[in-house]
């Protein structure tokens, strides 16, 4: 047991994690100096533990920075390099929920995903978000524009061509070999609205009064409507009434990963 663990009174929490509110509306949340101190505190704890070495690339990135430094400790790492660790976190929460022994109610109060989200939010508020990331994370807007008839065909054709991919790389920094989704003008919402419901002689699912409300999602509506349409057919084949939720909006995850918390709240 380390000296710090001895002072804390216990080696690791055996209790269920307690997640504290993020407090993103508090001005102190965006204090760069306070953030820097908390990054140093948590990173030093992670350095002494390393249980999360096999999760997302945030942890190997952090440990490599430390191991390659002159001192072999956190104090030898250039603080500007902390952003490399933050960029690798995609907020899956696995470290918090399954690995870290120091999450609250442990007195060390380590919440790595919330800390990474805070760092992303501070970067975003200070103008550090690139224009291309703002565009690509605006899925509803991009989907509406790219899903206009004729425009959709042109966008899809460009995305399938080598020249088009080079232009996309130059304009938005999307790698020429990165998979990009197609855009559909004939959305899931349109297809469900105009299709004729099948006549079912008996309820294959048995006696049920169940009804299903299907949330199309922005991706399922404009990019791969076949997924939702197949699901509708399965329900209707079994005599279960299904209807799309009146309106879908982006879940906000792309904006969350940028630290644009106000957009997520809206």
PDB file of C-alpha atoms in Angstrom:
ATOM      1  CA  UNK A   1       0.000   0.000   0.000  1.00  0.00           C
ATOM      2  CA  UNK A   2       1.381   3.419  -0.953  1.00  0.00           C
ATOM      3  CA  UNK A   3       1.777   6.333   1.472  1.00  0.00           C
ATOM      4  CA  UNK A   4      -1.124   8.133  -0.199  1.00  0.00           C
ATOM      5  CA  UNK A   5      -3.315   5.055   0.192  1.00  0.00           C
ATOM      6  CA  UNK A   6      -2.349   4.729   3.824  1.00  0.00           C
ATOM      7  CA  UNK A   7      -3.386   8.332   4.428  1.00  0.00           C
ATOM      8  CA  UNK A   8      -6.695   7.764   2.638  1.00  0.00           C
ATOM      9  CA  UNK A   9      -7.545   4.953   5.024  1.00  0.00           C
ATOM     10  CA  UNK A  10      -8.113   2.208   2.474  1.00  0.00           C
ATOM     11  CA  UNK A  11      -6.555   0.676  -0.593  1.00  0.00           C
ATOM     12  CA  UNK A  12      -9.535   0.663  -2.925  1.00  0.00           C
ATOM     13  CA  UNK A  13     -13.273   1.113  -2.792  1.00  0.00           C
ATOM     14  CA  UNK A  14     -15.370  -2.026  -2.461  1.00  0.00           C
ATOM     15  CA  UNK A  15     -18.597  -0.056  -2.639  1.00  0.00           C
ATOM     16  CA  UNK A  16     -20.756   0.701  -5.659  1.00  0.00           C
ATOM     17  CA  UNK A  17     -19.634   3.839  -7.537  1.00  0.00           C
ATOM     18  CA  UNK A  18     -21.331   7.101  -6.607  1.00  0.00           C
ATOM     19  CA  UNK A  19     -21.499   9.503  -9.526  1.00  0.00           C
ATOM     20  CA  UNK A  20     -21.498  13.154  -8.540  1.00  0.00           C
ATOM     21  CA  UNK A  21     -23.148  15.781 -10.728  1.00  0.00           C
ATOM     22  CA  UNK A  22     -20.837  17.306 -13.321  1.00  0.00           C
ATOM     23  CA  UNK A  23     -21.461  20.920 -12.307  1.00  0.00           C
ATOM     24  CA  UNK A  24     -20.833  22.206 -15.827  1.00  0.00           C
ATOM     25  CA  UNK A  25     -22.811  25.408 -15.250  1.00  0.00           C
ATOM     26  CA  UNK A  26     -20.495  26.527 -12.438  1.00  0.00           C
ATOM     27  CA  UNK A  27     -17.962  29.144 -13.685  1.00  0.00           C
ATOM     28  CA  UNK A  28     -15.242  27.353 -11.676  1.00  0.00           C
ATOM     29  CA  UNK A  29     -15.758  24.338 -13.932  1.00  0.00           C
ATOM     30  CA  UNK A  30     -14.100  26.271 -16.775  1.00  0.00           C
ATOM     31  CA  UNK A  31     -11.177  27.593 -14.733  1.00  0.00           C
ATOM     32  CA  UNK A  32      -8.105  26.448 -16.668  1.00  0.00           C
ATOM     33  CA  UNK A  33      -5.821  26.619 -13.645  1.00  0.00           C
ATOM     34  CA  UNK A  34      -8.135  24.500 -11.489  1.00  0.00           C
ATOM     35  CA  UNK A  35      -8.510  22.020 -14.341  1.00  0.00           C
ATOM     36  CA  UNK A  36      -4.729  21.738 -14.700  1.00  0.00           C
ATOM     37  CA  UNK A  37      -4.328  20.954 -10.986  1.00  0.00           C
ATOM     38  CA  UNK A  38      -7.038  18.276 -11.139  1.00  0.00           C
ATOM     39  CA  UNK A  39      -5.487  16.702 -14.255  1.00  0.00           C
ATOM     40  CA  UNK A  40      -2.148  16.480 -12.455  1.00  0.00           C
ATOM     41  CA  UNK A  41      -3.763  14.993  -9.333  1.00  0.00           C
ATOM     42  CA  UNK A  42      -5.720  12.302 -11.202  1.00  0.00           C
ATOM     43  CA  UNK A  43      -2.963  11.506 -13.703  1.00  0.00           C
ATOM     44  CA  UNK A  44      -0.535  10.919 -10.821  1.00  0.00           C
ATOM     45  CA  UNK A  45      -3.003   8.506  -9.216  1.00  0.00           C
ATOM     46  CA  UNK A  46      -3.464   6.700 -12.539  1.00  0.00           C
ATOM     47  CA  UNK A  47       0.324   6.491 -12.954  1.00  0.00           C
ATOM     48  CA  UNK A  48       0.639   4.732  -9.596  1.00  0.00           C
ATOM     49  CA  UNK A  49      -2.171   2.275 -10.347  1.00  0.00           C
ATOM     50  CA  UNK A  50      -2.253   1.456 -14.098  1.00  0.00           C
ATOM     51  CA  UNK A  51      -5.189  -0.977 -13.864  1.00  0.00           C
ATOM     52  CA  UNK A  52      -6.724   0.719 -16.920  1.00  0.00           C
ATOM     53  CA  UNK A  53      -3.758   0.063 -19.228  1.00  0.00           C
ATOM     54  CA  UNK A  54      -5.888  -2.190 -21.470  1.00  0.00           C
ATOM     55  CA  UNK A  55      -8.900   0.088 -21.877  1.00  0.00           C
ATOM     56  CA  UNK A  56      -9.065   3.083 -24.245  1.00  0.00           C
ATOM     57  CA  UNK A  57      -5.883   4.642 -25.586  1.00  0.00           C
ATOM     58  CA  UNK A  58      -5.970   7.505 -23.048  1.00  0.00           C
ATOM     59  CA  UNK A  59      -4.148   5.340 -20.528  1.00  0.00           C
ATOM     60  CA  UNK A  60      -1.346   3.936 -22.726  1.00  0.00           C
ATOM     61  CA  UNK A  61      -0.856   7.493 -24.010  1.00  0.00           C
ATOM     62  CA  UNK A  62      -0.535   8.834 -20.453  1.00  0.00           C
ATOM     63  CA  UNK A  63       1.775   6.056 -19.295  1.00  0.00           C
ATOM     64  CA  UNK A  64       4.008   6.402 -22.361  1.00  0.00           C
ATOM     65  CA  UNK A  65       4.328  10.143 -21.782  1.00  0.00           C
ATOM     66  CA  UNK A  66       5.400   9.478 -18.201  1.00  0.00           C
ATOM     67  CA  UNK A  67       7.732   6.569 -18.976  1.00  0.00           C
ATOM     68  CA  UNK A  68       9.431   8.466 -21.803  1.00  0.00           C
ATOM     69  CA  UNK A  69       9.952  11.614 -19.710  1.00  0.00           C
ATOM     70  CA  UNK A  70      13.322  12.512 -18.160  1.00  0.00           C
ATOM     71  CA  UNK A  71      12.137  11.820 -14.616  1.00  0.00           C
ATOM     72  CA  UNK A  72       9.912   8.836 -15.276  1.00  0.00           C
ATOM     73  CA  UNK A  73       7.262  10.617 -13.236  1.00  0.00           C
ATOM     74  CA  UNK A  74       4.384  12.951 -14.073  1.00  0.00           C
ATOM     75  CA  UNK A  75       6.462  16.021 -13.233  1.00  0.00           C
ATOM     76  CA  UNK A  76       8.663  15.245 -16.233  1.00  0.00           C
ATOM     77  CA  UNK A  77       5.783  15.460 -18.717  1.00  0.00           C
ATOM     78  CA  UNK A  78       5.147  18.669 -20.635  1.00  0.00           C
ATOM     79  CA  UNK A  79       1.731  19.878 -19.468  1.00  0.00           C
ATOM     80  CA  UNK A  80       0.860  20.768 -23.066  1.00  0.00           C
ATOM     81  CA  UNK A  81       0.941  17.035 -23.826  1.00  0.00           C
ATOM     82  CA  UNK A  82      -2.001  16.390 -21.480  1.00  0.00           C
ATOM     83  CA  UNK A  83      -4.293  17.194 -24.400  1.00  0.00           C
ATOM     84  CA  UNK A  84      -3.112  14.008 -26.114  1.00  0.00           C
ATOM     85  CA  UNK A  85      -4.579  11.993 -23.250  1.00  0.00           C
ATOM     86  CA  UNK A  86      -7.863  13.921 -23.352  1.00  0.00           C
ATOM     87  CA  UNK A  87      -8.236  13.458 -27.120  1.00  0.00           C
ATOM     88  CA  UNK A  88      -8.079   9.666 -26.777  1.00  0.00           C
ATOM     89  CA  UNK A  89     -11.029   9.445 -24.362  1.00  0.00           C
ATOM     90  CA  UNK A  90     -14.347   8.708 -26.053  1.00  0.00           C
ATOM     91  CA  UNK A  91     -16.335   8.763 -22.788  1.00  0.00           C
ATOM     92  CA  UNK A  92     -17.281   5.079 -22.694  1.00  0.00           C
ATOM     93  CA  UNK A  93     -17.188   5.105 -18.849  1.00  0.00           C
ATOM     94  CA  UNK A  94     -15.596   1.639 -18.645  1.00  0.00           C
ATOM     95  CA  UNK A  95     -12.767   2.829 -16.397  1.00  0.00           C
ATOM     96  CA  UNK A  96     -15.214   4.434 -13.977  1.00  0.00           C
ATOM     97  CA  UNK A  97     -17.744   1.613 -13.895  1.00  0.00           C
ATOM     98  CA  UNK A  98     -15.513  -1.477 -13.972  1.00  0.00           C
ATOM     99  CA  UNK A  99     -11.832  -0.797 -13.290  1.00  0.00           C
ATOM    100  CA  UNK A 100     -10.924   2.160 -11.106  1.00  0.00           C
ATOM    101  CA  UNK A 101     -10.707   1.369  -7.362  1.00  0.00           C
ATOM    102  CA  UNK A 102     -10.652   5.070  -6.463  1.00  0.00           C
ATOM    103  CA  UNK A 103     -14.030   6.262  -7.690  1.00  0.00           C
ATOM    104  CA  UNK A 104     -16.327   7.936  -5.145  1.00  0.00           C
ATOM    105  CA  UNK A 105     -17.193   7.164  -2.372  1.00  0.00           C
ATOM    106  CA  UNK A 106     -13.414   6.624  -2.116  1.00  0.00           C
ATOM    107  CA  UNK A 107     -11.861   9.809  -0.671  1.00  0.00           C
ATOM    108  CA  UNK A 108      -9.624  10.252  -3.741  1.00  0.00           C
ATOM    109  CA  UNK A 109     -12.789  10.883  -5.744  1.00  0.00           C
ATOM    110  CA  UNK A 110     -11.394   9.890  -9.156  1.00  0.00           C
ATOM    111  CA  UNK A 111     -13.839  10.298 -12.032  1.00  0.00           C
ATOM    112  CA  UNK A 112     -11.660  10.032 -15.130  1.00  0.00           C
ATOM    113  CA  UNK A 113     -14.446  10.336 -17.763  1.00  0.00           C
ATOM    114  CA  UNK A 114     -15.905  13.445 -16.095  1.00  0.00           C
ATOM    115  CA  UNK A 115     -12.432  14.965 -15.898  1.00  0.00           C
ATOM    116  CA  UNK A 116     -11.833  14.296 -19.594  1.00  0.00           C
ATOM    117  CA  UNK A 117     -15.223  15.828 -20.411  1.00  0.00           C
ATOM    118  CA  UNK A 118     -14.332  18.880 -18.346  1.00  0.00           C
ATOM    119  CA  UNK A 119     -11.044  19.239 -20.251  1.00  0.00           C
ATOM    120  CA  UNK A 120     -12.901  18.977 -23.558  1.00  0.00           C
ATOM    121  CA  UNK A 121     -15.412  21.600 -22.368  1.00  0.00           C
ATOM    122  CA  UNK A 122     -12.668  24.026 -21.316  1.00  0.00           C
ATOM    123  CA  UNK A 123     -10.974  23.589 -24.690  1.00  0.00           C
ATOM    124  CA  UNK A 124     -14.253  24.189 -26.516  1.00  0.00           C
ATOM    125  CA  UNK A 125     -15.156  27.287 -24.515  1.00  0.00           C
ATOM    126  CA  UNK A 126     -11.713  28.768 -25.099  1.00  0.00           C
ATOM    127  CA  UNK A 127     -12.152  28.461 -28.881  1.00  0.00           C
ATOM    128  CA  UNK A 128     -10.082  25.324 -29.335  1.00  0.00           C
ATOM    129  CA  UNK A 129     -12.661  23.403 -31.382  1.00  0.00           C
ATOM    130  CA  UNK A 130     -11.804  23.178 -35.054  1.00  0.00           C
ATOM    131  CA  UNK A 131     -14.328  24.367 -37.646  1.00  0.00           C
ATOM    132  CA  UNK A 132     -14.405  20.953 -39.291  1.00  0.00           C
ATOM    133  CA  UNK A 133     -15.351  19.298 -35.978  1.00  0.00           C
ATOM    134  CA  UNK A 134     -18.204  21.763 -35.473  1.00  0.00           C
ATOM    135  CA  UNK A 135     -19.479  20.939 -38.959  1.00  0.00           C
ATOM    136  CA  UNK A 136     -19.137  17.162 -38.775  1.00  0.00           C
ATOM    137  CA  UNK A 137     -20.781  17.013 -35.341  1.00  0.00           C
ATOM    138  CA  UNK A 138     -23.849  18.933 -36.576  1.00  0.00           C
ATOM    139  CA  UNK A 139     -25.475  15.746 -37.825  1.00  0.00           C
ATOM    140  CA  UNK A 140     -29.015  17.100 -38.195  1.00  0.00           C
ATOM    141  CA  UNK A 141     -27.898  20.088 -40.260  1.00  0.00           C
ATOM    142  CA  UNK A 142     -25.513  18.068 -42.446  1.00  0.00           C
ATOM    143  CA  UNK A 143     -28.155  15.375 -42.925  1.00  0.00           C
ATOM    144  CA  UNK A 144     -30.813  17.880 -44.001  1.00  0.00           C
ATOM    145  CA  UNK A 145     -28.499  19.556 -46.508  1.00  0.00           C
ATOM    146  CA  UNK A 146     -26.890  16.395 -47.876  1.00  0.00           C
ATOM    147  CA  UNK A 147     -30.272  14.639 -47.994  1.00  0.00           C
ATOM    148  CA  UNK A 148     -31.857  17.084 -50.452  1.00  0.00           C
ATOM    149  CA  UNK A 149     -32.849  15.239 -53.675  1.00  0.00           C
ATOM    150  CA  UNK A 150     -30.155  15.510 -56.343  1.00  0.00           C
ATOM    151  CA  UNK A 151     -27.764  16.877 -53.703  1.00  0.00           C
ATOM    152  CA  UNK A 152     -27.726  13.469 -52.004  1.00  0.00           C
ATOM    153  CA  UNK A 153     -26.814  11.719 -55.245  1.00  0.00           C
ATOM    154  CA  UNK A 154     -24.047  14.230 -55.920  1.00  0.00           C
ATOM    155  CA  UNK A 155     -22.639  13.930 -52.371  1.00  0.00           C
ATOM    156  CA  UNK A 156     -22.686  10.126 -52.496  1.00  0.00           C
ATOM    157  CA  UNK A 157     -21.019  10.086 -55.924  1.00  0.00           C
ATOM    158  CA  UNK A 158     -18.305  12.439 -54.681  1.00  0.00           C
ATOM    159  CA  UNK A 159     -17.738  10.305 -51.594  1.00  0.00           C
ATOM    160  CA  UNK A 160     -17.250   7.247 -53.812  1.00  0.00           C
ATOM    161  CA  UNK A 161     -14.665   8.922 -56.040  1.00  0.00           C
ATOM    162  CA  UNK A 162     -10.949   9.371 -55.356  1.00  0.00           C
ATOM    163  CA  UNK A 163     -11.089  13.028 -56.389  1.00  0.00           C
ATOM    164  CA  UNK A 164     -14.086  13.694 -54.161  1.00  0.00           C
ATOM    165  CA  UNK A 165     -12.369  12.092 -51.182  1.00  0.00           C
ATOM    166  CA  UNK A 166      -9.256  14.208 -51.718  1.00  0.00           C
ATOM    167  CA  UNK A 167     -11.435  17.322 -51.735  1.00  0.00           C
ATOM    168  CA  UNK A 168     -13.190  16.170 -48.561  1.00  0.00           C
ATOM    169  CA  UNK A 169      -9.815  15.617 -46.958  1.00  0.00           C
ATOM    170  CA  UNK A 170      -8.649  19.091 -47.960  1.00  0.00           C
ATOM    171  CA  UNK A 171     -11.854  20.812 -46.828  1.00  0.00           C
ATOM    172  CA  UNK A 172     -12.739  18.935 -43.633  1.00  0.00           C
ATOM    173  CA  UNK A 173      -9.757  16.738 -42.845  1.00  0.00           C
ATOM    174  CA  UNK A 174     -11.633  13.460 -43.438  1.00  0.00           C
ATOM    175  CA  UNK A 175      -9.075  10.825 -44.414  1.00  0.00           C
ATOM    176  CA  UNK A 176      -9.558   9.530 -47.994  1.00  0.00           C
ATOM    177  CA  UNK A 177      -9.813   5.942 -46.714  1.00  0.00           C
ATOM    178  CA  UNK A 178     -12.134   6.645 -43.788  1.00  0.00           C
ATOM    179  CA  UNK A 179     -15.608   5.096 -44.169  1.00  0.00           C
ATOM    180  CA  UNK A 180     -18.294   7.718 -44.735  1.00  0.00           C
ATOM    181  CA  UNK A 181     -22.040   7.018 -44.616  1.00  0.00           C
ATOM    182  CA  UNK A 182     -24.327   7.512 -47.615  1.00  0.00           C
ATOM    183  CA  UNK A 183     -27.057  10.155 -47.481  1.00  0.00           C
ATOM    184  CA  UNK A 184     -30.629   9.344 -48.487  1.00  0.00           C
ATOM    185  CA  UNK A 185     -33.253  11.734 -49.722  1.00  0.00           C
ATOM    186  CA  UNK A 186     -35.815   8.931 -49.349  1.00  0.00           C
ATOM    187  CA  UNK A 187     -35.594   8.879 -45.563  1.00  0.00           C
ATOM    188  CA  UNK A 188     -36.968   6.262 -43.204  1.00  0.00           C
ATOM    189  CA  UNK A 189     -39.711   8.688 -42.180  1.00  0.00           C
ATOM    190  CA  UNK A 190     -40.824   9.070 -45.814  1.00  0.00           C
ATOM    191  CA  UNK A 191     -40.724   5.348 -46.505  1.00  0.00           C
ATOM    192  CA  UNK A 192     -42.719   4.403 -43.418  1.00  0.00           C
ATOM    193  CA  UNK A 193     -45.336   7.084 -44.136  1.00  0.00           C
ATOM    194  CA  UNK A 194     -46.038   5.965 -47.701  1.00  0.00           C
ATOM    195  CA  UNK A 195     -45.870   2.184 -47.365  1.00  0.00           C
ATOM    196  CA  UNK A 196     -49.004   0.038 -47.200  1.00  0.00           C
ATOM    197  CA  UNK A 197     -49.359  -1.885 -43.980  1.00  0.00           C
ATOM    198  CA  UNK A 198     -49.615  -5.649 -44.502  1.00  0.00           C
ATOM    199  CA  UNK A 199     -52.755  -7.570 -43.593  1.00  0.00           C
ATOM    200  CA  UNK A 200     -52.019 -10.068 -40.842  1.00  0.00           C
ATOM    201  CA  UNK A 201     -54.517 -12.891 -40.349  1.00  0.00           C
ATOM    202  CA  UNK A 202     -53.309 -13.752 -36.867  1.00  0.00           C
ATOM    203  CA  UNK A 203     -50.869 -12.315 -34.425  1.00  0.00           C
ATOM    204  CA  UNK A 204     -47.763 -14.425 -34.804  1.00  0.00           C
ATOM    205  CA  UNK A 205     -46.474 -13.054 -31.520  1.00  0.00           C
ATOM    206  CA  UNK A 206     -49.556 -14.326 -29.677  1.00  0.00           C
ATOM    207  CA  UNK A 207     -52.257 -12.297 -28.020  1.00  0.00           C
ATOM    208  CA  UNK A 208     -50.902  -8.846 -27.292  1.00  0.00           C
ATOM    209  CA  UNK A 209     -52.112  -5.292 -27.092  1.00  0.00           C
ATOM    210  CA  UNK A 210     -48.545  -4.083 -27.380  1.00  0.00           C
ATOM    211  CA  UNK A 211     -47.656  -1.133 -29.581  1.00  0.00           C
ATOM    212  CA  UNK A 212     -44.197   0.011 -30.518  1.00  0.00           C
ATOM    213  CA  UNK A 213     -42.921   3.575 -30.844  1.00  0.00           C
ATOM    214  CA  UNK A 214     -39.745   3.522 -32.934  1.00  0.00           C
ATOM    215  CA  UNK A 215     -37.158   6.265 -32.513  1.00  0.00           C
ATOM    216  CA  UNK A 216     -35.591   6.553 -35.954  1.00  0.00           C
ATOM    217  CA  UNK A 217     -32.375   8.323 -34.832  1.00  0.00           C
ATOM    218  CA  UNK A 218     -30.720  10.884 -37.098  1.00  0.00           C
ATOM    219  CA  UNK A 219     -28.466   8.228 -38.621  1.00  0.00           C
ATOM    220  CA  UNK A 220     -31.239   5.663 -39.092  1.00  0.00           C
ATOM    221  CA  UNK A 221     -33.507   8.224 -40.725  1.00  0.00           C
ATOM    222  CA  UNK A 222     -31.090   9.810 -43.208  1.00  0.00           C
ATOM    223  CA  UNK A 223     -28.192   7.405 -43.662  1.00  0.00           C
ATOM    224  CA  UNK A 224     -29.379   3.793 -43.347  1.00  0.00           C
ATOM    225  CA  UNK A 225     -33.186   3.774 -43.394  1.00  0.00           C
ATOM    226  CA  UNK A 226     -33.147   0.044 -44.271  1.00  0.00           C
ATOM    227  CA  UNK A 227     -32.366  -0.793 -40.649  1.00  0.00           C
ATOM    228  CA  UNK A 228     -35.508   0.865 -39.313  1.00  0.00           C
ATOM    229  CA  UNK A 229     -37.635  -0.346 -42.210  1.00  0.00           C
ATOM    230  CA  UNK A 230     -36.633  -3.960 -41.571  1.00  0.00           C
ATOM    231  CA  UNK A 231     -37.524  -3.545 -37.900  1.00  0.00           C
ATOM    232  CA  UNK A 232     -40.934  -2.123 -38.823  1.00  0.00           C
ATOM    233  CA  UNK A 233     -41.559  -5.144 -41.074  1.00  0.00           C
ATOM    234  CA  UNK A 234     -40.672  -7.569 -38.276  1.00  0.00           C
ATOM    235  CA  UNK A 235     -43.132  -5.946 -35.881  1.00  0.00           C
ATOM    236  CA  UNK A 236     -45.895  -5.736 -38.475  1.00  0.00           C
ATOM    237  CA  UNK A 237     -45.338  -9.352 -39.516  1.00  0.00           C
ATOM    238  CA  UNK A 238     -46.072 -10.277 -35.918  1.00  0.00           C
ATOM    239  CA  UNK A 239     -49.222  -8.187 -35.781  1.00  0.00           C
ATOM    240  CA  UNK A 240     -47.714  -5.492 -33.580  1.00  0.00           C
ATOM    241  CA  UNK A 241     -48.575  -1.907 -34.428  1.00  0.00           C
ATOM    242  CA  UNK A 242     -45.538   0.326 -34.882  1.00  0.00           C
ATOM    243  CA  UNK A 243     -45.213   4.059 -35.438  1.00  0.00           C
ATOM    244  CA  UNK A 244     -42.265   6.401 -35.613  1.00  0.00           C
ATOM    245  CA  UNK A 245     -41.772   8.877 -32.790  1.00  0.00           C
ATOM    246  CA  UNK A 246     -43.017  12.247 -34.029  1.00  0.00           C
ATOM    247  CA  UNK A 247     -39.568  13.786 -34.405  1.00  0.00           C
ATOM    248  CA  UNK A 248     -35.961  12.724 -34.036  1.00  0.00           C
ATOM    249  CA  UNK A 249     -33.015  14.897 -33.092  1.00  0.00           C
ATOM    250  CA  UNK A 250     -29.353  14.058 -32.777  1.00  0.00           C
ATOM    251  CA  UNK A 251     -28.693  12.432 -29.400  1.00  0.00           C
ATOM    252  CA  UNK A 252     -25.951  15.005 -28.805  1.00  0.00           C
ATOM    253  CA  UNK A 253     -23.060  12.546 -28.477  1.00  0.00           C
ATOM    254  CA  UNK A 254     -20.973  14.184 -31.244  1.00  0.00           C
ATOM    255  CA  UNK A 255     -21.273  17.530 -29.461  1.00  0.00           C
ATOM    256  CA  UNK A 256     -20.573  15.893 -26.086  1.00  0.00           C
ATOM    257  CA  UNK A 257     -17.277  14.534 -27.387  1.00  0.00           C
ATOM    258  CA  UNK A 258     -16.335  18.081 -28.388  1.00  0.00           C
ATOM    259  CA  UNK A 259     -17.181  19.399 -24.946  1.00  0.00           C
ATOM    260  CA  UNK A 260     -19.989  21.564 -26.337  1.00  0.00           C
ATOM    261  CA  UNK A 261     -22.171  20.995 -23.271  1.00  0.00           C
ATOM    262  CA  UNK A 262     -24.554  23.853 -24.011  1.00  0.00           C
ATOM    263  CA  UNK A 263     -25.443  22.292 -27.386  1.00  0.00           C
ATOM    264  CA  UNK A 264     -26.035  18.949 -25.666  1.00  0.00           C
ATOM    265  CA  UNK A 265     -28.321  20.571 -23.109  1.00  0.00           C
ATOM    266  CA  UNK A 266     -30.296  22.305 -25.854  1.00  0.00           C
TER     267      UNK A 266
END
